[in-house]
Tab-separated table of C-alpha atoms in Angstrom:
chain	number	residue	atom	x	y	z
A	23	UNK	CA	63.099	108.358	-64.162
A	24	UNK	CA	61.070	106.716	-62.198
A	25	UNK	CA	58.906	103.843	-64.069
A	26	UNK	CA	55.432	102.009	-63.386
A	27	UNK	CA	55.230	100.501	-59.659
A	28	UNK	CA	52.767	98.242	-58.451
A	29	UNK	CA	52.114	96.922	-54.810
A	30	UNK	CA	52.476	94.466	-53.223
A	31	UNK	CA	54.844	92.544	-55.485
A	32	UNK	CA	53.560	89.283	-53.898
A	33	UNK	CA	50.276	88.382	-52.429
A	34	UNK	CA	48.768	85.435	-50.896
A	35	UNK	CA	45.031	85.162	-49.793
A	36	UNK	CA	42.785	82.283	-48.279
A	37	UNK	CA	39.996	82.014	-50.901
A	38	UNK	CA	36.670	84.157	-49.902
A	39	UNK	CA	38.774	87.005	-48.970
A	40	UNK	CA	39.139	90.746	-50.723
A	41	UNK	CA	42.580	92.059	-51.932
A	42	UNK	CA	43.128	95.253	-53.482
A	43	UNK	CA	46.358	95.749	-55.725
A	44	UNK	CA	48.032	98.988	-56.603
A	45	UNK	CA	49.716	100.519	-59.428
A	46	UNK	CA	51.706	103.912	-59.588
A	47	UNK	CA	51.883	104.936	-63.209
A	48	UNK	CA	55.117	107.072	-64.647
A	49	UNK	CA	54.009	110.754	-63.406
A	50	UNK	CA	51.899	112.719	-66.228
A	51	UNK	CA	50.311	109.539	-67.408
A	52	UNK	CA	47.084	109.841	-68.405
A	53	UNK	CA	46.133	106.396	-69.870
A	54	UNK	CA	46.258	103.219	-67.713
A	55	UNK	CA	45.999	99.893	-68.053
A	56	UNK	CA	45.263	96.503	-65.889
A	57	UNK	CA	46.144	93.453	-67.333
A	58	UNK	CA	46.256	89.787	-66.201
A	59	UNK	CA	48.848	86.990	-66.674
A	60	UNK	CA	47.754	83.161	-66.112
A	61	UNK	CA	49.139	80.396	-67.160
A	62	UNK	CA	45.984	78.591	-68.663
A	63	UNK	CA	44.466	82.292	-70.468
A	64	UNK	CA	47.616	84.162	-71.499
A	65	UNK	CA	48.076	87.956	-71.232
A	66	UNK	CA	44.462	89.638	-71.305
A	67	UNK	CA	43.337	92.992	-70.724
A	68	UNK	CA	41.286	93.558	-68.148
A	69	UNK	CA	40.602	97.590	-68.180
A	70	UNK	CA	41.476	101.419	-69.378
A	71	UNK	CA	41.130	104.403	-67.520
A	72	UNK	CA	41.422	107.598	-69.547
A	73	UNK	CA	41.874	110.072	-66.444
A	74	UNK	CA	39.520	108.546	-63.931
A	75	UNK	CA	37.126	107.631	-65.690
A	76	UNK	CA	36.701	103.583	-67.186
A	77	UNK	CA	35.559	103.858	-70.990
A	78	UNK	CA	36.392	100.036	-71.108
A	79	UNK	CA	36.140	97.754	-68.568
A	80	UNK	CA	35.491	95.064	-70.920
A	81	UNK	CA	37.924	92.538	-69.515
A	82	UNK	CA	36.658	92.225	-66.095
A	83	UNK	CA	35.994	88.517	-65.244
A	84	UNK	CA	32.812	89.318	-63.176
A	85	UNK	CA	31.361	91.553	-61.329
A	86	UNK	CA	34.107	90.766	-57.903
A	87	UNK	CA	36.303	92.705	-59.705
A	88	UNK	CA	36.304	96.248	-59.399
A	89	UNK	CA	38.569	98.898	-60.137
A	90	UNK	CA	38.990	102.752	-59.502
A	91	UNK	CA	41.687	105.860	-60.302
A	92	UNK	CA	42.140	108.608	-58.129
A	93	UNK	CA	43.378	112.030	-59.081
A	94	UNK	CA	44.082	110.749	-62.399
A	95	UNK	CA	47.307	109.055	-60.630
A	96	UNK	CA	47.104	105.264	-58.403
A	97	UNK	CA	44.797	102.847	-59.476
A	98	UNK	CA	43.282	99.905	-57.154
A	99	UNK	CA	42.419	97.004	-58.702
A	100	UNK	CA	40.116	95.089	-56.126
A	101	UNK	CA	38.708	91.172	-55.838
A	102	UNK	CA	36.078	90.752	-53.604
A	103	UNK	CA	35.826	87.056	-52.376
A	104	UNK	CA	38.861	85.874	-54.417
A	105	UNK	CA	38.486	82.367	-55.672
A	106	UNK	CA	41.639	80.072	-57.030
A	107	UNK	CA	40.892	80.561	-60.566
A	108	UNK	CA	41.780	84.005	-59.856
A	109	UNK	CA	45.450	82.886	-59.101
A	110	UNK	CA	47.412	85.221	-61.742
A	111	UNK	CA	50.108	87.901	-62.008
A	112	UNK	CA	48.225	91.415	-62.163
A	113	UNK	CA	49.688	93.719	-64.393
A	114	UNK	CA	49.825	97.533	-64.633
A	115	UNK	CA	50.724	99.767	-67.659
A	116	UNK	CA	50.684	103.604	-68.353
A	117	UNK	CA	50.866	105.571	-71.312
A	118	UNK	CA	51.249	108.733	-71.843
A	119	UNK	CA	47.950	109.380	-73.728
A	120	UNK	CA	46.276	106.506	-74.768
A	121	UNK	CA	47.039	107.298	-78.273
A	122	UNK	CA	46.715	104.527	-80.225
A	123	UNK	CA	50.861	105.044	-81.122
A	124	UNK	CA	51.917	105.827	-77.312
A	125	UNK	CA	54.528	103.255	-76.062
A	126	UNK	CA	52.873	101.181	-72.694
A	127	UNK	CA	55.298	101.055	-69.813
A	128	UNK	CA	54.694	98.145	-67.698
A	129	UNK	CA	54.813	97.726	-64.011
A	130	UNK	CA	56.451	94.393	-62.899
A	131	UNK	CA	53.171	92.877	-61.486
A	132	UNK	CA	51.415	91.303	-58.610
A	133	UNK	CA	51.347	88.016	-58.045
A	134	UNK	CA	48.783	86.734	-56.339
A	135	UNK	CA	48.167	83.272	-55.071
A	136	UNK	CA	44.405	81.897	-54.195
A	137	UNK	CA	45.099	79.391	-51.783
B	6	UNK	CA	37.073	88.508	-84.202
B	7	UNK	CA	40.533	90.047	-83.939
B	8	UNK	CA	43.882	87.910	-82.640
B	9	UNK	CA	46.898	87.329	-82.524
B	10	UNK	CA	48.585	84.096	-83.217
B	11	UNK	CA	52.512	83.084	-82.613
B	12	UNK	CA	52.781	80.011	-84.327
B	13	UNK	CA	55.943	78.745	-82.113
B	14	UNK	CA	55.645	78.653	-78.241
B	15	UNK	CA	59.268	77.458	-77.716
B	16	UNK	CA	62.051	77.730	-80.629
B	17	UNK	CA	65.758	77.350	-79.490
B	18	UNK	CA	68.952	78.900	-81.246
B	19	UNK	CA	72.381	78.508	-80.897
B	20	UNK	CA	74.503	82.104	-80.112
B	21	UNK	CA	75.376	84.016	-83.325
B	22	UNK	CA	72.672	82.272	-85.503
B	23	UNK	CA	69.876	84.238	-86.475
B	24	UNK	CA	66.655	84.482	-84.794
B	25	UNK	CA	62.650	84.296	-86.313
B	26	UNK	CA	59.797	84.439	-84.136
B	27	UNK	CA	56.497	84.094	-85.812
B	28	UNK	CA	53.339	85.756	-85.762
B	29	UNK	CA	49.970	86.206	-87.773
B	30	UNK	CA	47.364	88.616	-86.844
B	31	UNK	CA	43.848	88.591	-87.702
B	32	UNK	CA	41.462	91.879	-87.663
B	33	UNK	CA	39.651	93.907	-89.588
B	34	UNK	CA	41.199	96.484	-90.320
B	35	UNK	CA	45.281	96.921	-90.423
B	36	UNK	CA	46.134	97.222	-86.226
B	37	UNK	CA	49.106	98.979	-85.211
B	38	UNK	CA	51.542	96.008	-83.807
B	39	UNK	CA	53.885	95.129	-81.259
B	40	UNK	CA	56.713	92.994	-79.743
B	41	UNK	CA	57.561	92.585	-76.349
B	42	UNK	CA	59.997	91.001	-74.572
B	43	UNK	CA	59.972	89.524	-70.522
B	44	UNK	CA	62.655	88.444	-68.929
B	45	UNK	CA	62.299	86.347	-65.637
B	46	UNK	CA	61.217	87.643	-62.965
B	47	UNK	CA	61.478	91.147	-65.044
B	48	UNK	CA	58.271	93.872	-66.432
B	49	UNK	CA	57.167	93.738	-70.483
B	50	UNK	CA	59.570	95.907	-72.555
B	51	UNK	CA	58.613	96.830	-75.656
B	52	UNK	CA	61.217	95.848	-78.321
B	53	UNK	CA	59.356	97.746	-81.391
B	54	UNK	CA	56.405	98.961	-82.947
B	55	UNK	CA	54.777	99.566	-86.356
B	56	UNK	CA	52.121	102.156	-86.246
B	57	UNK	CA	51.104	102.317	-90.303
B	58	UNK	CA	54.478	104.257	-91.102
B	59	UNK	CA	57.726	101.943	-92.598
B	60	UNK	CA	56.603	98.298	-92.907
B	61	UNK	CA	60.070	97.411	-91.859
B	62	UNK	CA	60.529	98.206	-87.931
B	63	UNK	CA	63.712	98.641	-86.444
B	64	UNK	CA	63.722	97.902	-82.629
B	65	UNK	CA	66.106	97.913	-79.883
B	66	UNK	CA	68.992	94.866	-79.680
B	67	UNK	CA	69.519	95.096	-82.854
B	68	UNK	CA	66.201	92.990	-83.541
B	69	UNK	CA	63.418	93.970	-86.387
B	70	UNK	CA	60.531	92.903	-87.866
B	71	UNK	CA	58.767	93.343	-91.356
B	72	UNK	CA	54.881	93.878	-91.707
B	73	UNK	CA	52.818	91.951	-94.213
B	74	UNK	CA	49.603	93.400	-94.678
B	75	UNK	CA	49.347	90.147	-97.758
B	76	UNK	CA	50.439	87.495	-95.573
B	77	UNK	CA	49.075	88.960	-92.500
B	78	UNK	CA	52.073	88.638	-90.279
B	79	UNK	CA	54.683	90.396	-88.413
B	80	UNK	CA	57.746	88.285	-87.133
B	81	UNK	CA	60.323	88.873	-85.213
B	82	UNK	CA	63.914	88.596	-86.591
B	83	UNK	CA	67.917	89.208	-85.104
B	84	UNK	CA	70.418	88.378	-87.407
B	85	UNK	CA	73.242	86.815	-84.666
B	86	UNK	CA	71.441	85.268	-81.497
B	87	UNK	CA	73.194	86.358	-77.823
B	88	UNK	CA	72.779	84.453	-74.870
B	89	UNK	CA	71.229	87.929	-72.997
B	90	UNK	CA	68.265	87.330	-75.876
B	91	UNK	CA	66.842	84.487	-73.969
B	92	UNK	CA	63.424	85.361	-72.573
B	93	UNK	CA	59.635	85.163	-73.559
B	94	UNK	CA	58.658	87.577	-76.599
B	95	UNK	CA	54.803	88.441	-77.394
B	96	UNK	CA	53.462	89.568	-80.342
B	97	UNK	CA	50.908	92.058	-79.291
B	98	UNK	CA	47.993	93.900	-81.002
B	99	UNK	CA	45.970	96.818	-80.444
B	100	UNK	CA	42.456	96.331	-81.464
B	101	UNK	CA	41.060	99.263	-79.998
B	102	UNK	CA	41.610	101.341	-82.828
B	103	UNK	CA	42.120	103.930	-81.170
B	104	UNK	CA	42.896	104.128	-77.161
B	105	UNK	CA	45.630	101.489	-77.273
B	106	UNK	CA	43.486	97.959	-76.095
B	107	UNK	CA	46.430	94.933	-76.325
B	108	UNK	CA	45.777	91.550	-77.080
B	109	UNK	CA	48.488	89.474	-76.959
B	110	UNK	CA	49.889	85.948	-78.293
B	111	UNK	CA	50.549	83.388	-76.117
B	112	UNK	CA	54.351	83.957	-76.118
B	113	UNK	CA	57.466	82.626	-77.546
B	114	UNK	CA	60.254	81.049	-75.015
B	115	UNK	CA	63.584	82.105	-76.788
B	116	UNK	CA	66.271	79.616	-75.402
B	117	UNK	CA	69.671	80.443	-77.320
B	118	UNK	CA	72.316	78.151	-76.554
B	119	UNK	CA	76.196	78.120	-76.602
């Protein structure tokens, strides 16, 4: 079946400028996941929506990132006036749950490049 | 504060010899625990789990890994090395307890070598 998608699979962005990135979870999904991969800070979670609501948003960066879940399907991830540091492959997991034994089926990522 | 430490960020093997990846976890409480496994340019799979049940998790590719609630750690292990094992592996964490929050380790490279 069909697994987690994300769009676009590559983005580049002049610093100061807002990007949104999307993720598709696996249909019937109710948990979702951003995360972020950078070379200097790892793999580290950046958010959970349970349905569409947020309960943690604890690993947002600072308040020019922003993220929302619609129909309790896509998710945007947004960065408003992207800087370099924010340079990173974004990614996107689903579960079917949230349970704390569900399996997390990741996306393949954005990249994104700050120039 | 909870993490999760691999204690090797590159080990190399030679095909058919066996395989250990380290990792030590520190919380609280006893977390349910993870491996994953990226290929290039390929998505997170999840290798195996432990979730409280058998302390000895069987995974898929014939790799497995033991949980040590004394010693606090959870490595990796695959008896014969293949050349399709070569990737970066993550011992992962959830510290939510609860809704499934990851942390992760900083990775492993696996090369294997002929």
């Amino acid at each position: 079946g069909a697994g987690v998608s994300q769009s676009p699979s590559n983005k580049v962005t002049e610093k100061g400028k807002d990007v949104e990135l999307r993720c598709d979870p696996i249909s019937g999904h109710t948990a979702l996941y951003w995360y972020r991969q950078s070379l200097g800070q790892g793999l580290e979670f950046l958010i959970y929506f349970q349905g569409n609501s947020a309960p943690d948003k604890s690993g947002l960066p600072s308040d020019r990132f922003s993220a929302e879940r619609t129909g309790g399907s896509v998710s945007t991830l947004t960065i408003q006036r992207t800087q370099q540091e924010d340079s990173a492959v974004y990614l996107c997991a689903s579960s079917l749950t949230g349970g704390t034994t569900d399996t997390q089926y990741f996306g393949p990522g954005t990249r994104l490049t700050v120039l | 504060a909870q993490s999760v430490t691999q204690l090797d960020s590159h080990v190399s093997v030679s095909e058919g010899t066996p395989v250990l990846l380290r990792c030590n976890y520190s919380s609280s409480y006893s977390p349910s625990l993870f491996w994953y496994v990226q290929h290039p340019n390929k998505g997170l799979q999840l290798l195996l789990k432990y979730t409280s049940a058998a302390t000895l998790v069987k995974g898929i590719n014939g790799f497995e890994a033991e949980f040590k609630k004394s010693e606090t750690s959870f490595h990796l292990t695959k008896p014969s090395a293949h050349m399709s094992d070569a990737a970066e592996y993550f011992c992962v964490a959830d510290v939510s307890g609860g809704y499934n929050k990851l942390i992760f380790g900083a990775g492993t490279r696996l090369a294997v070598h002929p």
